[in-house]
Tab-separated table of C-alpha atoms and ligand atoms in Angstrom:
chain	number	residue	atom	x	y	z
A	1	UNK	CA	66.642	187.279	127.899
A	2	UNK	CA	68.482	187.237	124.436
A	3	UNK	CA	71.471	184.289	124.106
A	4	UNK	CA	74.513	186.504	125.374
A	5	UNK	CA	72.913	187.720	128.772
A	6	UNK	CA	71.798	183.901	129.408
A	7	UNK	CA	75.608	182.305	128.177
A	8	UNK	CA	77.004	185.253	130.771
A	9	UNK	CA	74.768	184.386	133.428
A	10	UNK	CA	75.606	181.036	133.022
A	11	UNK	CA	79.420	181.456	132.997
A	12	UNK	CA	78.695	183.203	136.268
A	13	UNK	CA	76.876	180.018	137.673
A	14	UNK	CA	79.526	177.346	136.600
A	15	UNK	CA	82.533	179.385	137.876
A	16	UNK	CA	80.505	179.227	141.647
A	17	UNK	CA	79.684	175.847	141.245
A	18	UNK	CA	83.533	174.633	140.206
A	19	UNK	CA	82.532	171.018	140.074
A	20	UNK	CA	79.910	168.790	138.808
A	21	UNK	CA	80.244	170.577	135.628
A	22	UNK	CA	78.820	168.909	132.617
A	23	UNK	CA	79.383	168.965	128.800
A	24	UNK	CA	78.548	167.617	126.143
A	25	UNK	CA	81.114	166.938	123.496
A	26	UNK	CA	79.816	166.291	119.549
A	27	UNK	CA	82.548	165.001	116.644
A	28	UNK	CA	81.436	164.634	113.366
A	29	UNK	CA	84.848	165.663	111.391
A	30	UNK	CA	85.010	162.507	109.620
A	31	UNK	CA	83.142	159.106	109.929
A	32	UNK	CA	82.205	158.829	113.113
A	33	UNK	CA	79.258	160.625	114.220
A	34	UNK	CA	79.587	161.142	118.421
A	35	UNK	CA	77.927	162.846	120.857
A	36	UNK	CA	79.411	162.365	124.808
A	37	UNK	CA	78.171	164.091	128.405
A	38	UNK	CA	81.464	164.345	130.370
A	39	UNK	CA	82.140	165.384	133.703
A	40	UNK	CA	84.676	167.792	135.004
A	41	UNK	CA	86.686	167.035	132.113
A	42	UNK	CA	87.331	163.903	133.236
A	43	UNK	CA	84.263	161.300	133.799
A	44	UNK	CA	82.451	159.806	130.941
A	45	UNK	CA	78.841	159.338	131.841
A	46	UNK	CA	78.331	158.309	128.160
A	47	UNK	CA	80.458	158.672	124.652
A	48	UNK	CA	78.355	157.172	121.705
A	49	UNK	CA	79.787	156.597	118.732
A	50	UNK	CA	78.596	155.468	115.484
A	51	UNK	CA	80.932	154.634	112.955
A	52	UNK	CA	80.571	154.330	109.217
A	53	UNK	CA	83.185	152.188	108.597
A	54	UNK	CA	80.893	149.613	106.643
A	55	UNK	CA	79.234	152.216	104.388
A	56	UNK	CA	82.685	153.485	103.352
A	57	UNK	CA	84.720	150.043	102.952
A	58	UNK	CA	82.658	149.260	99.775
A	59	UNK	CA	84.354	152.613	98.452
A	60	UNK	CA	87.895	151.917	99.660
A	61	UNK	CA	87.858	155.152	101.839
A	62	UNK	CA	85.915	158.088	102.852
A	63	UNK	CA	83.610	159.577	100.405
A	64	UNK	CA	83.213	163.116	101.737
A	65	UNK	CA	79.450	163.463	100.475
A	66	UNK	CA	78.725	160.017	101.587
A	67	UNK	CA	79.608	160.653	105.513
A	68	UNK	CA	78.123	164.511	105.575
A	69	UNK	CA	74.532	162.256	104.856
A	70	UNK	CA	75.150	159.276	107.373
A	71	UNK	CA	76.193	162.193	110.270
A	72	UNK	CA	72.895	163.941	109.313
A	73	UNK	CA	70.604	160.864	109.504
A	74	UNK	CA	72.249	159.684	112.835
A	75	UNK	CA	72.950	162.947	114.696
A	76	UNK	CA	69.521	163.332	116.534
A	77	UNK	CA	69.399	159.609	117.157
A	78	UNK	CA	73.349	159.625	118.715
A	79	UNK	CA	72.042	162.913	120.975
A	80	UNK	CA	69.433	161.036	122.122
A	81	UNK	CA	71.586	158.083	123.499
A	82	UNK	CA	73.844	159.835	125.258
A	83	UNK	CA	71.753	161.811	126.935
A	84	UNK	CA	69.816	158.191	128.262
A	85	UNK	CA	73.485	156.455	128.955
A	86	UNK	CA	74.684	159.305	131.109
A	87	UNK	CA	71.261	159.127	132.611
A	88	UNK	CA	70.428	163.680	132.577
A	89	UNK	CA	68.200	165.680	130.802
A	90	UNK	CA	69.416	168.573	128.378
A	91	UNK	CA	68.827	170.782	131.591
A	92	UNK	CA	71.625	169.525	133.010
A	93	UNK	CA	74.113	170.388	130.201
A	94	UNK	CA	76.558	173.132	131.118
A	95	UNK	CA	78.108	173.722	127.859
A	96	UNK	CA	78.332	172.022	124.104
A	97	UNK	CA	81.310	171.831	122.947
A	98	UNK	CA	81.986	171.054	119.232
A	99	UNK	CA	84.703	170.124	116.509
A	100	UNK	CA	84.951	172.869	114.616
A	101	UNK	CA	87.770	171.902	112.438
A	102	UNK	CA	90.071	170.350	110.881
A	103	UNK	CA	88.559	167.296	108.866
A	104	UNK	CA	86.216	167.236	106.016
A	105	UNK	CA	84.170	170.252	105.883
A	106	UNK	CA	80.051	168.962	105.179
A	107	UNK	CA	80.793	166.731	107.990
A	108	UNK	CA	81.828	169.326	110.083
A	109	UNK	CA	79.041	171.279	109.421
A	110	UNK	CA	76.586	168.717	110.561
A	111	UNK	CA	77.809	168.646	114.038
A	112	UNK	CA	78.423	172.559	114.446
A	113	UNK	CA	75.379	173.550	113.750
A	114	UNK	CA	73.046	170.909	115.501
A	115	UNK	CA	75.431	172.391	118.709
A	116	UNK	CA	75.173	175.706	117.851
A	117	UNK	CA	71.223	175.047	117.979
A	118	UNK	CA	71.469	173.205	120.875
A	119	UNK	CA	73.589	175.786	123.000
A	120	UNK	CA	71.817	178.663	121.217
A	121	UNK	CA	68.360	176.458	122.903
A	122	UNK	CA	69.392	176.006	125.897
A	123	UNK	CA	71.044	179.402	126.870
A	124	UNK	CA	74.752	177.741	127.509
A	125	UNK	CA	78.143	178.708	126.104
A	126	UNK	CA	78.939	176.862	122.782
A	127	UNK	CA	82.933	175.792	122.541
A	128	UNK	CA	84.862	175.442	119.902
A	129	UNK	CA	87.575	172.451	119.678
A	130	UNK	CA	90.384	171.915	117.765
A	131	UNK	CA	90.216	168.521	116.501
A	132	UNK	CA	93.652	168.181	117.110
A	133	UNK	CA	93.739	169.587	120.986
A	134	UNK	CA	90.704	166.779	121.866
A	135	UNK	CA	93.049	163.900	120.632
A	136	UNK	CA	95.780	165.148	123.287
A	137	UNK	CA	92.725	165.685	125.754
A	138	UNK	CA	91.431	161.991	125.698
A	139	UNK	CA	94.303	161.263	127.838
A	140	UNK	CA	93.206	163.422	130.190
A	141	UNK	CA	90.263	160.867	130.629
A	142	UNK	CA	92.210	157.802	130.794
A	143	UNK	CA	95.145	159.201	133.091
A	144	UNK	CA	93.324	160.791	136.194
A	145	UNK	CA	96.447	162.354	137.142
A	146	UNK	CA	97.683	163.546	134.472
A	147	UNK	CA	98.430	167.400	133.874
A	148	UNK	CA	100.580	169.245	131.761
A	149	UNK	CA	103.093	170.367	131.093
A	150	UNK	CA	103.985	166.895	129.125
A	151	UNK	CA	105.565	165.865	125.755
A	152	UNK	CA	102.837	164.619	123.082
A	153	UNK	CA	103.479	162.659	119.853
A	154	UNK	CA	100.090	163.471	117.882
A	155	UNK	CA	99.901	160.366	114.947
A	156	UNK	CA	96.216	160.546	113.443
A	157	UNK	CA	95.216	160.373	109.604
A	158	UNK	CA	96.028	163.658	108.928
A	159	UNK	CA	98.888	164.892	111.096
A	160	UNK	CA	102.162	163.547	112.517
A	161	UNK	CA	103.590	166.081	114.774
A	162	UNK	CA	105.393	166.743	118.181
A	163	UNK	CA	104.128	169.368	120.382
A	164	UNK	CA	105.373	170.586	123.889
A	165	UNK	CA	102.016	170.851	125.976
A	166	UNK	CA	102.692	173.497	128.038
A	167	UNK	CA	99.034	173.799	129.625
A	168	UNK	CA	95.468	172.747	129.218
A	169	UNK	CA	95.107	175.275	126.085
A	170	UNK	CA	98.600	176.271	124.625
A	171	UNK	CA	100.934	174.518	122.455
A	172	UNK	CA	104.258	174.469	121.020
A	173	UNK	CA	104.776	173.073	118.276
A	174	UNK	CA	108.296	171.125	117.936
A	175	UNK	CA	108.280	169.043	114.699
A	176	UNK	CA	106.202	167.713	112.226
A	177	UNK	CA	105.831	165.404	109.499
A	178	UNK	CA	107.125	167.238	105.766
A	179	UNK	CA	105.346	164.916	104.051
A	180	UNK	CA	102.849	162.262	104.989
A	181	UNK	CA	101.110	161.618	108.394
A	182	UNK	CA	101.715	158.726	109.623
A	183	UNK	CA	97.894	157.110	109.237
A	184	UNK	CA	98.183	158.039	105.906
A	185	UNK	CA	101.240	155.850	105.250
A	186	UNK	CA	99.703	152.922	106.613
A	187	UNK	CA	96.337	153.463	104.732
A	188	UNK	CA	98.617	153.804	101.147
A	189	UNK	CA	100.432	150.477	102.223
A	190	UNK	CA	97.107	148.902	103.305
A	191	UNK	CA	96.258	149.504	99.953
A	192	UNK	CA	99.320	148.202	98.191
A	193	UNK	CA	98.827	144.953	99.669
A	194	UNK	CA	95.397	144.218	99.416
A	195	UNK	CA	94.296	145.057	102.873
A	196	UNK	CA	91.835	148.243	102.136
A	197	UNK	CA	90.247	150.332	103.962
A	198	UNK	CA	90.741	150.857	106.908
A	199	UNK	CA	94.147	150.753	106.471
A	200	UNK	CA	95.987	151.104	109.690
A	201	UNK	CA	93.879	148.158	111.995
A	202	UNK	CA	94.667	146.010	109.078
A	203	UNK	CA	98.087	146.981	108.903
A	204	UNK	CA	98.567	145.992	112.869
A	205	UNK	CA	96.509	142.381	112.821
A	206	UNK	CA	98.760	141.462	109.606
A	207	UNK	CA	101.967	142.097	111.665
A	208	UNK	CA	101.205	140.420	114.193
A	209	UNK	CA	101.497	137.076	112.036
A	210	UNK	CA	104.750	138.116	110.206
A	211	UNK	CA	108.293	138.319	110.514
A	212	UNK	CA	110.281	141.781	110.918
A	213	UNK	CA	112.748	140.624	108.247
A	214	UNK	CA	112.138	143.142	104.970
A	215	UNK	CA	115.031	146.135	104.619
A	216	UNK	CA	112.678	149.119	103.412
A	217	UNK	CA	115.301	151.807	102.345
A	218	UNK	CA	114.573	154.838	103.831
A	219	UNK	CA	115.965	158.577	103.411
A	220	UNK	CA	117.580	160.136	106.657
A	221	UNK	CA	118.108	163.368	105.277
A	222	UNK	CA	116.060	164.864	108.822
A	223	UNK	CA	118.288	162.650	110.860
A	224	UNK	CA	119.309	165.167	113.565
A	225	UNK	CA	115.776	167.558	113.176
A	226	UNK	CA	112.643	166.277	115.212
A	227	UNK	CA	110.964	166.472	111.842
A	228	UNK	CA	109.555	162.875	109.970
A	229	UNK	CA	109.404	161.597	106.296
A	230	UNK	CA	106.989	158.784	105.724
A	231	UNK	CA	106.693	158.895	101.954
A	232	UNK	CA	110.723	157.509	101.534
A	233	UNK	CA	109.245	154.433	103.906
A	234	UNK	CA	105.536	154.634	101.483
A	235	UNK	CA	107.394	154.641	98.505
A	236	UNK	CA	110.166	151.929	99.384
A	237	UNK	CA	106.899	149.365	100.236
A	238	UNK	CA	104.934	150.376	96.730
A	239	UNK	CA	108.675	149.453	95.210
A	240	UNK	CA	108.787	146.549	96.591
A	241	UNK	CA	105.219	145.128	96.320
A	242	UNK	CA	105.662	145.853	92.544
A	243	UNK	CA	108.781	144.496	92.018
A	244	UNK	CA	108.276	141.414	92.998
A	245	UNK	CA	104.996	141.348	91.145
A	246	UNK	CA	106.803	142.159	87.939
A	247	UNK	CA	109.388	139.244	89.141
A	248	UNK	CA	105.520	137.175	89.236
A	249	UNK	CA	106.625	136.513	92.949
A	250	UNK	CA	104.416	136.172	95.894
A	251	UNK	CA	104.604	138.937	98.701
A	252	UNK	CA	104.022	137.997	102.271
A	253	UNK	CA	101.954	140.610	103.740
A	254	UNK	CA	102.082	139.841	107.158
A	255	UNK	CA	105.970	140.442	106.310
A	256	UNK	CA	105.766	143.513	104.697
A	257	UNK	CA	102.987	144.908	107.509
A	258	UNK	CA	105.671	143.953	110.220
A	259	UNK	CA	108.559	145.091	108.562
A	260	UNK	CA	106.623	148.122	107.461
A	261	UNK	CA	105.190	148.760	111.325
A	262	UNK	CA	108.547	147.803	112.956
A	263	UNK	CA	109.911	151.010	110.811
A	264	UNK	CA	107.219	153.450	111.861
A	265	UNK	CA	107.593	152.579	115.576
A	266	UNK	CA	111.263	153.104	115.402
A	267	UNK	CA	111.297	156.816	113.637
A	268	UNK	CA	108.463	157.831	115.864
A	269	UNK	CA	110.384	156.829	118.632
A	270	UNK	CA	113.458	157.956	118.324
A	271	UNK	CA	112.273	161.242	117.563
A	272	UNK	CA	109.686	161.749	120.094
A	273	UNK	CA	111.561	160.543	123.203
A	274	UNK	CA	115.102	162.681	122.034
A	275	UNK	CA	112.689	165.602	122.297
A	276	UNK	CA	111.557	164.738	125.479
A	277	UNK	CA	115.172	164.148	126.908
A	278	UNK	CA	116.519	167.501	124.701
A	279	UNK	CA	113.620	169.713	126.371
A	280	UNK	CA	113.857	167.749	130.093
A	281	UNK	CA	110.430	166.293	129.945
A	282	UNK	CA	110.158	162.521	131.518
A	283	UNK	CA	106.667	162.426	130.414
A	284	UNK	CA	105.139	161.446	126.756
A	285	UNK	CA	101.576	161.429	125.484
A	286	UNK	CA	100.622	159.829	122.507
A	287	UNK	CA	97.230	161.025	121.186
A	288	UNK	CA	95.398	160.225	117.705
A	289	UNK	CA	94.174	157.493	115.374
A	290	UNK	CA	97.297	156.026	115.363
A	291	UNK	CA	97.911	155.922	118.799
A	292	UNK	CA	95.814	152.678	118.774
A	293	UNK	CA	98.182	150.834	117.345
A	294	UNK	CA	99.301	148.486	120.655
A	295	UNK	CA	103.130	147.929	118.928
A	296	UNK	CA	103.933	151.253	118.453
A	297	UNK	CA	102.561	151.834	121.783
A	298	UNK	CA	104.247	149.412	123.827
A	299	UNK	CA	107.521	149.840	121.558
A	300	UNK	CA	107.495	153.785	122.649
A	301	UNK	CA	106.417	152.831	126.007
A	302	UNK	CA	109.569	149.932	126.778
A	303	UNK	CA	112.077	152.500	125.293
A	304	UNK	CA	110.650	155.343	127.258
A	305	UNK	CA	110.998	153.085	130.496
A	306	UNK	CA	114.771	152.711	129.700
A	307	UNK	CA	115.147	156.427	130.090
A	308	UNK	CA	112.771	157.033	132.936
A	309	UNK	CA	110.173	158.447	130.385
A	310	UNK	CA	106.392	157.532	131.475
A	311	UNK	CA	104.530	157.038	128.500
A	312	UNK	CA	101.041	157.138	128.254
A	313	UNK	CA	98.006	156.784	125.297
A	314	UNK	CA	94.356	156.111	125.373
A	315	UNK	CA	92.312	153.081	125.646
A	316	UNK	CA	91.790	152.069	122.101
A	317	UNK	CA	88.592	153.250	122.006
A	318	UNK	CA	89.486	156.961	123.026
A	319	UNK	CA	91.896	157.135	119.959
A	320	UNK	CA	90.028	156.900	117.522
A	321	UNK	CA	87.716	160.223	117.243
A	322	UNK	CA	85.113	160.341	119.561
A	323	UNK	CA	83.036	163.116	121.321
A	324	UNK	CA	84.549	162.371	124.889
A	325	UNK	CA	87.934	163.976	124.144
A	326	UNK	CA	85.894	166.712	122.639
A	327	UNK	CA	83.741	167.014	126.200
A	328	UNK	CA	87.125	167.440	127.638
A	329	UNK	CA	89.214	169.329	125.711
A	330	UNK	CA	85.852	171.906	125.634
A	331	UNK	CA	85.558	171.797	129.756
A	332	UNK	CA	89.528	172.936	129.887
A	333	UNK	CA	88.764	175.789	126.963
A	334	UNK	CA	85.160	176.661	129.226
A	335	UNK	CA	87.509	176.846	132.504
A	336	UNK	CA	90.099	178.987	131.147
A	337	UNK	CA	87.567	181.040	129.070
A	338	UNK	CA	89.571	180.527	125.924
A	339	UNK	CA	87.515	178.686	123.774
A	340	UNK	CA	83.957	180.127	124.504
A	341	UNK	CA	82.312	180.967	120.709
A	342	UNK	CA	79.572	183.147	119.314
A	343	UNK	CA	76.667	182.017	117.705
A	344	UNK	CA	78.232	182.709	114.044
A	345	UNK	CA	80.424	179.936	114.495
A	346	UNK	CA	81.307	178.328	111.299
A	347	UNK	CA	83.353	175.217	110.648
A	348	UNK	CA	86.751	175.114	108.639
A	349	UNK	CA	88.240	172.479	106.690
A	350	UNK	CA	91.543	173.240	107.736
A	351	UNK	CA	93.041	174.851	110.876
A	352	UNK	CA	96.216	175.869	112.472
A	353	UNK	CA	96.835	173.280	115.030
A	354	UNK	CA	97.236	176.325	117.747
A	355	UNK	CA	93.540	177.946	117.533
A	356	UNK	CA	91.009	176.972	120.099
B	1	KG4	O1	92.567	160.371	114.518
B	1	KG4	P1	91.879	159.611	113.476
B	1	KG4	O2	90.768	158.683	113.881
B	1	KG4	O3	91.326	160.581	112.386
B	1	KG4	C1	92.015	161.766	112.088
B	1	KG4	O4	91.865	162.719	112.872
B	1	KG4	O5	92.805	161.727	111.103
B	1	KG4	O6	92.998	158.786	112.711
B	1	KG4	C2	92.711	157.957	111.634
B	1	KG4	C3	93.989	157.283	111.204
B	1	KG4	C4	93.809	156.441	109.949
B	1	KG4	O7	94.848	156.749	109.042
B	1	KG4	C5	93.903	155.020	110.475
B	1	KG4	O8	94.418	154.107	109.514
B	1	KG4	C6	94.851	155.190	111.640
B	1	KG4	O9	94.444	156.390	112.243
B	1	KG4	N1	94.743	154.082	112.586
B	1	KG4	C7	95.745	153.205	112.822
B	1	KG4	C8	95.231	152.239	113.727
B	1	KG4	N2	93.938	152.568	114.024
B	1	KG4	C9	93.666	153.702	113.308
B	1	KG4	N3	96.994	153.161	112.334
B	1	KG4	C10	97.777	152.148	112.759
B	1	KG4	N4	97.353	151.177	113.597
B	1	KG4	C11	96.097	151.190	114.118
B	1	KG4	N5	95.686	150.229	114.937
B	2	ZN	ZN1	91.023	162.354	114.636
């Protein structure tokens, strides 16, 4: 039976058997190398993730090359674990589901085509994700009862953007950053202190021992728009790191971080819950790399409460990429038939935020 008539056949025998359905989700878009087996979109029976965040401090950041050769060496090894944790053979895989874009493209490559060999193996559909669309999905792990449609503030390395969620697979999009995501600000001002790589962690343990008392000056030209600006707030910190050093002054970085982070929390904020008050929404999902920061979190979350906004976000370790949200996002894409690929799938470095 060639690979089409056995994916068909086995559409056919997941949409009778509606539950138990597994998948396995693999991210390798930047430096992490995962591999999860999640059930029903929901259940983690195991998410393994390797990161290369040692390898990559001694360069300051992510060397592109470097990562494509760690995800290669580990991949088979990762597979192997999860597979074990969850406790199933690759029988019992329904569908692979697979980051397909956007991050950095050899590293993408490595993970699309050991699951395009593995569907293409076992005779199941191979899905592609969005990288974007399995950050929003991790919630759907953490918060069992949580369905859209919902309000989601997406903060990662790459993208800082509100989107209306208006089911498992379609988005609006309602504002973005014009400049500089969000995780990127914090890695520049990581920098500009001393912190390194990675930046945004750093950033958060820092302000935790400081005092909220710098004035960054910021522009506020997108005031009324639910669009952001983080290189004004970038710039203002770089300013103000070298000033002082040309005054031969000490900075206080735990100052700067808090000042810095207080900033952040309040722009993301305001923006993201007028949108959900502007477009009736009382619920708010934060989703992305950033989202594991626990003071913009908790800041978002007490000034959501005040308006009878629920706001939720992932357990740190499901903000971060991983290959459970990828599991999940995948199982809603398998369900709803959107997502299901061909065999010529090919990874992209960059993608519009709406293709599954
Ligand atoms: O989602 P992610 O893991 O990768 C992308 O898809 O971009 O996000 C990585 C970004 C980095 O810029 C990192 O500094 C930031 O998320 N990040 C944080 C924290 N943890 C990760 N930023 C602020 N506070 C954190 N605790
Ligand atoms: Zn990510």
């Amino acid at each position: 039976m060639n690979y089409k008539k056995q994916v068909e056949n086995k559409i056919k025998q997941i949409k009778e058997k509606k539950q138990g359905i597994i998948v396995l989700g693999v991210e390798s878009s930047c430096d992490e190398t995962s591999i999860a087996v999640v059930r029903d979109g929901r259940e983690i029976l195991s998410n393994i993730v390797a990161s290369q965040i040692d390898i990559h401090t001694k360069f300051g950041g992510v060397v592109p090359e470097v990562a494509s050769r760690n995800h290669i060496a580990c991949i088979n090894n990762i597979f192997k674990q999860a597979l074990k944790e969850a406790n199933i053979t690759k029988e019992d895989i329904d569908a692979v589901a697979v980051t397909y874009g956007a991050g950095l493209i050899g590293a993408l490559f490595v993970g699309v085509n050991f699951a395009k060999a593995l569907a293409y193996s076992l005779g199941v559909p191979l899905i592609a994700v969005n990288h974007i669309q399995g950050h929003i999905a991790s919630n759907y792990i953490s918060s069992a009862s949580l369905k859209p449609p919902f309000m989601c503030l997406l903060v990662s390395g790459a993208h800082t953007s509100i989107f209306d969620v208006q089911d498992y697979t379609s988005l609006k999009l309602i504002g973005q950053t014009v400049d500089d995501a969000v995780g990127e600000a914090f890695d520049k001002v990581a920098r500009v202190v001393g912190l390194g790589y990675p930046g945004g962690p750093k950033v958060e343990k820092q302000a935790l021992l400081g005092k909220n008392d710098i004035v960054f000056k910021k522009q506020n030209a997108l005031k009324h728009t639910y669009n952001f600006t983080f290189s004004g707030i970038k710039t203002a910190v770089i300013n103000y790191v070298s000033n002082a050093q040309n005054r031969g002054e000490d900075i206080v970085v735990p100052d700067i971080c808090a000042s810095f982070q207080s900033l952040v929390a309040k722009e993301l904020c305001e923006k993201s819950l007028r949108a959900c008050q502007e477009h009736n929404q009382n619920t708010l999902v934060i989703a992305g790399g950033v989202s594991a920061n626990r003071y913009i979190f908790n800041y978002i979350k007490q000034q959501g409460a005040k308006l009878g906004i629920e706001v939720y976000a992932p357990p740190i370790s499901l903000c971060t990429d991983n290959g459970a949200m990828i599991a999940s996002c995948g199982y809603y894409n398998l369900i709803s038939g959107k997502g299901i690929s061909d065999i010529n799938l090919s990874a992209k470095a960059n993608i519009d935020y709406l293709n599954n």
